[in-house]
Amino acid sequence: MATTSVEMSSYRDQHFKGSRNDQERLLKGTTTLYVGNLSFFTTEEQIHELFSRCGDIRRIVMGLDKFKKTPCGFCFVEYYSRFDAEMCMRYVNGTRLDDRLIRVDWDAGFVEGRQYGRGKSGGQVRDEYRTDYDSGRGGYGKILQTKAVPNTDNL
């Protein structure tokens, strides 16, 4: 008989409130998934359409820039059952959405406040230091964007 369990990745939320053992226990029974590498333009409706193919979704929480309150490239998808979440991990992780390869990983469970980006500029940390141009994630990384702004004080 085939098993439905899906391997845990090595990723762990460094801001998890609790012990590593608590986090591991929650991850083994969670129905919540973290979805990363989304385009800033991907909608909740698009996510629902793709992820509902694996089962009934309890809720989707879009990741937001903590200052602008605009999408910043991640979300949480919570299923009603672990089985449906496992099917999603198996079949949706690494697929394309909005022309991007998305990353799906287990999450210990959504807690209010985690929908906001943790970067200094309000978005995700990974977008702070990016040196490449990515039209789906706001252009260049925030560090390069601030360096590229011309100084007009002396004009």
JSON list of C-alpha atoms in Angstrom, two decimals:
[
{"chain": "A", "resi": 1, "resn": "MET", "atom": "CA", "xyz": [0.00, 0.00, 0.00]},
{"chain": "A", "resi": 2, "resn": "ALA", "atom": "CA", "xyz": [1.38, 3.41, -0.94]},
{"chain": "A", "resi": 3, "resn": "THR", "atom": "CA", "xyz": [2.09, 5.95, 1.77]},
{"chain": "A", "resi": 4, "resn": "THR", "atom": "CA", "xyz": [0.90, 9.51, 1.40]},
{"chain": "A", "resi": 5, "resn": "SER", "atom": "CA", "xyz": [3.44, 11.14, 3.69]},
{"chain": "A", "resi": 6, "resn": "VAL", "atom": "CA", "xyz": [5.63, 13.80, 2.15]},
{"chain": "A", "resi": 7, "resn": "GLU", "atom": "CA", "xyz": [9.16, 14.47, 3.37]},
{"chain": "A", "resi": 8, "resn": "MET", "atom": "CA", "xyz": [9.83, 17.53, 5.49]},
{"chain": "A", "resi": 9, "resn": "SER", "atom": "CA", "xyz": [12.25, 20.03, 4.01]},
{"chain": "A", "resi": 10, "resn": "SER", "atom": "CA", "xyz": [15.10, 21.49, 6.03]},
{"chain": "A", "resi": 11, "resn": "TYR", "atom": "CA", "xyz": [13.44, 24.93, 6.12]},
{"chain": "A", "resi": 12, "resn": "ARG", "atom": "CA", "xyz": [12.25, 26.10, 9.54]},
{"chain": "A", "resi": 13, "resn": "ASP", "atom": "CA", "xyz": [10.71, 29.47, 10.40]},
{"chain": "A", "resi": 14, "resn": "GLN", "atom": "CA", "xyz": [13.41, 31.22, 12.44]},
{"chain": "A", "resi": 15, "resn": "HIS", "atom": "CA", "xyz": [10.79, 33.47, 14.08]},
{"chain": "A", "resi": 16, "resn": "PHE", "atom": "CA", "xyz": [8.68, 30.55, 15.38]},
{"chain": "A", "resi": 17, "resn": "LYS", "atom": "CA", "xyz": [7.49, 31.25, 18.93]},
{"chain": "A", "resi": 18, "resn": "GLY", "atom": "CA", "xyz": [8.21, 28.04, 20.82]},
{"chain": "A", "resi": 19, "resn": "SER", "atom": "CA", "xyz": [10.76, 25.26, 21.03]},
{"chain": "A", "resi": 20, "resn": "ARG", "atom": "CA", "xyz": [12.17, 23.35, 18.08]},
{"chain": "A", "resi": 21, "resn": "ASN", "atom": "CA", "xyz": [10.32, 20.27, 19.36]},
{"chain": "A", "resi": 22, "resn": "ASP", "atom": "CA", "xyz": [7.03, 22.21, 19.40]},
{"chain": "A", "resi": 23, "resn": "GLN", "atom": "CA", "xyz": [7.68, 23.33, 15.84]},
{"chain": "A", "resi": 24, "resn": "GLU", "atom": "CA", "xyz": [8.49, 19.80, 14.65]},
{"chain": "A", "resi": 25, "resn": "ARG", "atom": "CA", "xyz": [5.34, 18.41, 16.29]},
{"chain": "A", "resi": 26, "resn": "LEU", "atom": "CA", "xyz": [3.17, 21.06, 14.64]},
{"chain": "A", "resi": 27, "resn": "LEU", "atom": "CA", "xyz": [4.80, 20.53, 11.23]},
{"chain": "A", "resi": 28, "resn": "LYS", "atom": "CA", "xyz": [4.06, 16.79, 11.34]},
{"chain": "A", "resi": 29, "resn": "GLY", "atom": "CA", "xyz": [0.33, 17.38, 11.72]},
{"chain": "A", "resi": 30, "resn": "THR", "atom": "CA", "xyz": [-0.22, 20.71, 10.00]},
{"chain": "A", "resi": 31, "resn": "THR", "atom": "CA", "xyz": [-2.69, 21.39, 7.22]},
{"chain": "A", "resi": 32, "resn": "THR", "atom": "CA", "xyz": [-1.08, 24.77, 6.43]},
{"chain": "A", "resi": 33, "resn": "LEU", "atom": "CA", "xyz": [1.36, 25.33, 3.58]},
{"chain": "A", "resi": 34, "resn": "TYR", "atom": "CA", "xyz": [3.72, 28.22, 2.88]},
{"chain": "A", "resi": 35, "resn": "VAL", "atom": "CA", "xyz": [3.81, 29.18, -0.81]},
{"chain": "A", "resi": 36, "resn": "GLY", "atom": "CA", "xyz": [6.79, 31.19, -2.01]},
{"chain": "A", "resi": 37, "resn": "ASN", "atom": "CA", "xyz": [8.25, 32.72, -5.17]},
{"chain": "A", "resi": 38, "resn": "LEU", "atom": "CA", "xyz": [4.88, 34.12, -6.21]},
{"chain": "A", "resi": 39, "resn": "SER", "atom": "CA", "xyz": [4.63, 37.06, -8.56]},
{"chain": "A", "resi": 40, "resn": "PHE", "atom": "CA", "xyz": [3.52, 40.26, -6.87]},
{"chain": "A", "resi": 41, "resn": "PHE", "atom": "CA", "xyz": [0.67, 40.20, -9.41]},
{"chain": "A", "resi": 42, "resn": "THR", "atom": "CA", "xyz": [-0.64, 36.70, -8.59]},
{"chain": "A", "resi": 43, "resn": "THR", "atom": "CA", "xyz": [-4.16, 36.93, -7.20]},
{"chain": "A", "resi": 44, "resn": "GLU", "atom": "CA", "xyz": [-5.86, 35.01, -4.43]},
{"chain": "A", "resi": 45, "resn": "GLU", "atom": "CA", "xyz": [-8.28, 33.69, -7.07]},
{"chain": "A", "resi": 46, "resn": "GLN", "atom": "CA", "xyz": [-5.41, 32.21, -9.12]},
{"chain": "A", "resi": 47, "resn": "ILE", "atom": "CA", "xyz": [-3.99, 30.54, -6.02]},
{"chain": "A", "resi": 48, "resn": "HIS", "atom": "CA", "xyz": [-7.41, 29.15, -5.11]},
{"chain": "A", "resi": 49, "resn": "GLU", "atom": "CA", "xyz": [-7.91, 27.78, -8.62]},
{"chain": "A", "resi": 50, "resn": "LEU", "atom": "CA", "xyz": [-4.59, 25.89, -8.58]},
{"chain": "A", "resi": 51, "resn": "PHE", "atom": "CA", "xyz": [-4.53, 24.71, -4.98]},
{"chain": "A", "resi": 52, "resn": "SER", "atom": "CA", "xyz": [-8.18, 23.63, -4.82]},
{"chain": "A", "resi": 53, "resn": "ARG", "atom": "CA", "xyz": [-7.34, 20.90, -7.33]},
{"chain": "A", "resi": 54, "resn": "CYS", "atom": "CA", "xyz": [-5.78, 19.03, -4.40]},
{"chain": "A", "resi": 55, "resn": "GLY", "atom": "CA", "xyz": [-8.65, 19.45, -1.96]},
{"chain": "A", "resi": 56, "resn": "ASP", "atom": "CA", "xyz": [-10.96, 21.77, -0.09]},
{"chain": "A", "resi": 57, "resn": "ILE", "atom": "CA", "xyz": [-9.26, 24.94, 1.12]},
{"chain": "A", "resi": 58, "resn": "ARG", "atom": "CA", "xyz": [-10.11, 26.40, 4.53]},
{"chain": "A", "resi": 59, "resn": "ARG", "atom": "CA", "xyz": [-8.45, 29.76, 3.80]},
{"chain": "A", "resi": 60, "resn": "ILE", "atom": "CA", "xyz": [-5.74, 31.58, 1.89]},
{"chain": "A", "resi": 61, "resn": "VAL", "atom": "CA", "xyz": [-3.74, 34.34, 3.55]},
{"chain": "A", "resi": 62, "resn": "MET", "atom": "CA", "xyz": [-1.87, 36.55, 1.10]},
{"chain": "A", "resi": 63, "resn": "GLY", "atom": "CA", "xyz": [1.57, 37.84, 2.11]},
{"chain": "A", "resi": 64, "resn": "LEU", "atom": "CA", "xyz": [1.64, 41.63, 2.22]},
{"chain": "A", "resi": 65, "resn": "ASP", "atom": "CA", "xyz": [4.25, 44.36, 2.32]},
{"chain": "A", "resi": 66, "resn": "LYS", "atom": "CA", "xyz": [3.99, 45.54, 5.92]},
{"chain": "A", "resi": 67, "resn": "PHE", "atom": "CA", "xyz": [4.03, 49.22, 4.93]},
{"chain": "A", "resi": 68, "resn": "LYS", "atom": "CA", "xyz": [2.22, 49.35, 1.57]},
{"chain": "A", "resi": 69, "resn": "LYS", "atom": "CA", "xyz": [-0.19, 46.46, 2.29]},
{"chain": "A", "resi": 70, "resn": "THR", "atom": "CA", "xyz": [0.35, 45.18, -1.26]},
{"chain": "A", "resi": 71, "resn": "PRO", "atom": "CA", "xyz": [1.17, 41.55, -2.21]},
{"chain": "A", "resi": 72, "resn": "CYS", "atom": "CA", "xyz": [4.85, 40.71, -1.76]},
{"chain": "A", "resi": 73, "resn": "GLY", "atom": "CA", "xyz": [5.29, 37.24, -3.24]},
{"chain": "A", "resi": 74, "resn": "PHE", "atom": "CA", "xyz": [4.10, 34.65, -0.73]},
{"chain": "A", "resi": 75, "resn": "CYS", "atom": "CA", "xyz": [0.97, 33.28, 0.89]},
{"chain": "A", "resi": 76, "resn": "PHE", "atom": "CA", "xyz": [-0.32, 30.62, 3.25]},
{"chain": "A", "resi": 77, "resn": "VAL", "atom": "CA", "xyz": [-2.82, 27.99, 2.10]},
{"chain": "A", "resi": 78, "resn": "GLU", "atom": "CA", "xyz": [-4.69, 26.09, 4.79]},
{"chain": "A", "resi": 79, "resn": "TYR", "atom": "CA", "xyz": [-6.54, 22.89, 3.90]},
{"chain": "A", "resi": 80, "resn": "TYR", "atom": "CA", "xyz": [-9.21, 21.13, 5.92]},
{"chain": "A", "resi": 81, "resn": "SER", "atom": "CA", "xyz": [-7.25, 17.86, 5.91]},
{"chain": "A", "resi": 82, "resn": "ARG", "atom": "CA", "xyz": [-3.64, 16.75, 6.13]},
{"chain": "A", "resi": 83, "resn": "PHE", "atom": "CA", "xyz": [-4.22, 14.37, 3.22]},
{"chain": "A", "resi": 84, "resn": "ASP", "atom": "CA", "xyz": [-5.19, 17.25, 0.90]},
{"chain": "A", "resi": 85, "resn": "ALA", "atom": "CA", "xyz": [-2.16, 19.26, 2.04]},
{"chain": "A", "resi": 86, "resn": "GLU", "atom": "CA", "xyz": [0.08, 16.25, 1.31]},
{"chain": "A", "resi": 87, "resn": "MET", "atom": "CA", "xyz": [-1.41, 15.93, -2.17]},
{"chain": "A", "resi": 88, "resn": "CYS", "atom": "CA", "xyz": [-0.62, 19.59, -2.74]},
{"chain": "A", "resi": 89, "resn": "MET", "atom": "CA", "xyz": [2.97, 19.14, -1.54]},
{"chain": "A", "resi": 90, "resn": "ARG", "atom": "CA", "xyz": [3.33, 16.19, -3.88]},
{"chain": "A", "resi": 91, "resn": "TYR", "atom": "CA", "xyz": [1.75, 17.68, -7.01]},
{"chain": "A", "resi": 92, "resn": "VAL", "atom": "CA", "xyz": [1.85, 21.49, -6.83]},
{"chain": "A", "resi": 93, "resn": "ASN", "atom": "CA", "xyz": [5.32, 22.17, -5.38]},
{"chain": "A", "resi": 94, "resn": "GLY", "atom": "CA", "xyz": [7.60, 23.22, -8.25]},
{"chain": "A", "resi": 95, "resn": "THR", "atom": "CA", "xyz": [4.82, 23.89, -10.75]},
{"chain": "A", "resi": 96, "resn": "ARG", "atom": "CA", "xyz": [4.34, 27.17, -12.61]},
{"chain": "A", "resi": 97, "resn": "LEU", "atom": "CA", "xyz": [1.91, 29.87, -11.61]},
{"chain": "A", "resi": 98, "resn": "ASP", "atom": "CA", "xyz": [2.01, 33.24, -13.38]},
{"chain": "A", "resi": 99, "resn": "ASP", "atom": "CA", "xyz": [5.08, 32.04, -15.29]},
{"chain": "A", "resi": 100, "resn": "ARG", "atom": "CA", "xyz": [7.04, 31.38, -12.07]},
{"chain": "A", "resi": 101, "resn": "LEU", "atom": "CA", "xyz": [8.16, 28.14, -10.42]},
{"chain": "A", "resi": 102, "resn": "ILE", "atom": "CA", "xyz": [6.47, 28.23, -7.04]},
{"chain": "A", "resi": 103, "resn": "ARG", "atom": "CA", "xyz": [7.79, 26.70, -3.83]},
{"chain": "A", "resi": 104, "resn": "VAL", "atom": "CA", "xyz": [5.41, 24.97, -1.46]},
{"chain": "A", "resi": 105, "resn": "ASP", "atom": "CA", "xyz": [6.53, 23.98, 2.03]},
{"chain": "A", "resi": 106, "resn": "TRP", "atom": "CA", "xyz": [4.99, 22.83, 5.29]},
{"chain": "A", "resi": 107, "resn": "ASP", "atom": "CA", "xyz": [4.12, 25.57, 7.76]},
{"chain": "A", "resi": 108, "resn": "ALA", "atom": "CA", "xyz": [3.51, 25.13, 11.49]},
{"chain": "A", "resi": 109, "resn": "GLY", "atom": "CA", "xyz": [0.30, 27.14, 11.19]},
{"chain": "A", "resi": 110, "resn": "PHE", "atom": "CA", "xyz": [-0.62, 30.70, 10.37]},
{"chain": "A", "resi": 111, "resn": "VAL", "atom": "CA", "xyz": [-0.44, 33.20, 13.23]},
{"chain": "A", "resi": 112, "resn": "GLU", "atom": "CA", "xyz": [-1.73, 36.77, 12.85]},
{"chain": "A", "resi": 113, "resn": "GLY", "atom": "CA", "xyz": [1.13, 39.07, 11.83]},
{"chain": "A", "resi": 114, "resn": "ARG", "atom": "CA", "xyz": [2.94, 36.49, 9.70]},
{"chain": "A", "resi": 115, "resn": "GLN", "atom": "CA", "xyz": [1.19, 37.76, 6.60]},
{"chain": "A", "resi": 116, "resn": "TYR", "atom": "CA", "xyz": [3.56, 40.72, 6.57]},
{"chain": "A", "resi": 117, "resn": "GLY", "atom": "CA", "xyz": [6.97, 40.73, 4.91]},
{"chain": "A", "resi": 118, "resn": "ARG", "atom": "CA", "xyz": [9.95, 40.71, 7.28]},
{"chain": "A", "resi": 119, "resn": "GLY", "atom": "CA", "xyz": [12.31, 42.82, 5.17]},
{"chain": "A", "resi": 120, "resn": "LYS", "atom": "CA", "xyz": [13.39, 46.31, 6.29]},
{"chain": "A", "resi": 121, "resn": "SER", "atom": "CA", "xyz": [11.50, 47.88, 3.40]},
{"chain": "A", "resi": 122, "resn": "GLY", "atom": "CA", "xyz": [8.32, 45.95, 4.24]},
{"chain": "A", "resi": 123, "resn": "GLY", "atom": "CA", "xyz": [8.53, 43.13, 1.69]},
{"chain": "A", "resi": 124, "resn": "GLN", "atom": "CA", "xyz": [10.38, 39.84, 1.86]},
{"chain": "A", "resi": 125, "resn": "VAL", "atom": "CA", "xyz": [14.00, 39.71, 2.99]},
{"chain": "A", "resi": 126, "resn": "ARG", "atom": "CA", "xyz": [14.98, 37.93, -0.24]},
{"chain": "A", "resi": 127, "resn": "ASP", "atom": "CA", "xyz": [13.83, 40.96, -2.25]},
{"chain": "A", "resi": 128, "resn": "GLU", "atom": "CA", "xyz": [15.99, 43.35, -0.23]},
{"chain": "A", "resi": 129, "resn": "TYR", "atom": "CA", "xyz": [19.31, 42.09, -1.63]},
{"chain": "A", "resi": 130, "resn": "ARG", "atom": "CA", "xyz": [18.42, 40.72, -5.07]},
{"chain": "A", "resi": 131, "resn": "THR", "atom": "CA", "xyz": [20.73, 42.06, -7.77]},
{"chain": "A", "resi": 132, "resn": "ASP", "atom": "CA", "xyz": [18.80, 40.73, -10.76]},
{"chain": "A", "resi": 133, "resn": "TYR", "atom": "CA", "xyz": [15.83, 42.37, -12.43]},
{"chain": "A", "resi": 134, "resn": "ASP", "atom": "CA", "xyz": [12.59, 40.46, -11.80]},
{"chain": "A", "resi": 135, "resn": "SER", "atom": "CA", "xyz": [9.49, 42.09, -13.28]},
{"chain": "A", "resi": 136, "resn": "GLY", "atom": "CA", "xyz": [7.24, 39.73, -11.33]},
{"chain": "A", "resi": 137, "resn": "ARG", "atom": "CA", "xyz": [8.75, 40.83, -8.01]},
{"chain": "A", "resi": 138, "resn": "GLY", "atom": "CA", "xyz": [9.00, 44.59, -8.33]},
{"chain": "A", "resi": 139, "resn": "GLY", "atom": "CA", "xyz": [12.05, 44.99, -10.58]},
{"chain": "A", "resi": 140, "resn": "TYR", "atom": "CA", "xyz": [15.49, 45.14, -8.98]},
{"chain": "A", "resi": 141, "resn": "GLY", "atom": "CA", "xyz": [16.08, 44.37, -5.31]},
{"chain": "A", "resi": 142, "resn": "LYS", "atom": "CA", "xyz": [15.33, 47.17, -2.83]},
{"chain": "A", "resi": 143, "resn": "ILE", "atom": "CA", "xyz": [19.03, 47.87, -2.14]},
{"chain": "A", "resi": 144, "resn": "LEU", "atom": "CA", "xyz": [19.73, 48.47, -5.85]},
{"chain": "A", "resi": 145, "resn": "GLN", "atom": "CA", "xyz": [16.55, 50.52, -6.23]},
{"chain": "A", "resi": 146, "resn": "THR", "atom": "CA", "xyz": [17.62, 52.94, -3.50]},
{"chain": "A", "resi": 147, "resn": "LYS", "atom": "CA", "xyz": [21.11, 53.27, -5.03]},
{"chain": "A", "resi": 148, "resn": "ALA", "atom": "CA", "xyz": [19.59, 53.93, -8.46]},
{"chain": "A", "resi": 149, "resn": "VAL", "atom": "CA", "xyz": [17.50, 56.88, -7.29]},
{"chain": "A", "resi": 150, "resn": "PRO", "atom": "CA", "xyz": [19.34, 60.01, -8.44]},
{"chain": "A", "resi": 151, "resn": "ASN", "atom": "CA", "xyz": [20.22, 62.66, -5.89]},
{"chain": "A", "resi": 152, "resn": "THR", "atom": "CA", "xyz": [18.50, 65.85, -7.00]},
{"chain": "A", "resi": 153, "resn": "ASP", "atom": "CA", "xyz": [19.34, 67.92, -3.90]},
{"chain": "A", "resi": 154, "resn": "ASN", "atom": "CA", "xyz": [22.12, 69.87, -5.66]},
{"chain": "A", "resi": 155, "resn": "LEU", "atom": "CA", "xyz": [20.15, 70.68, -8.83]}
]
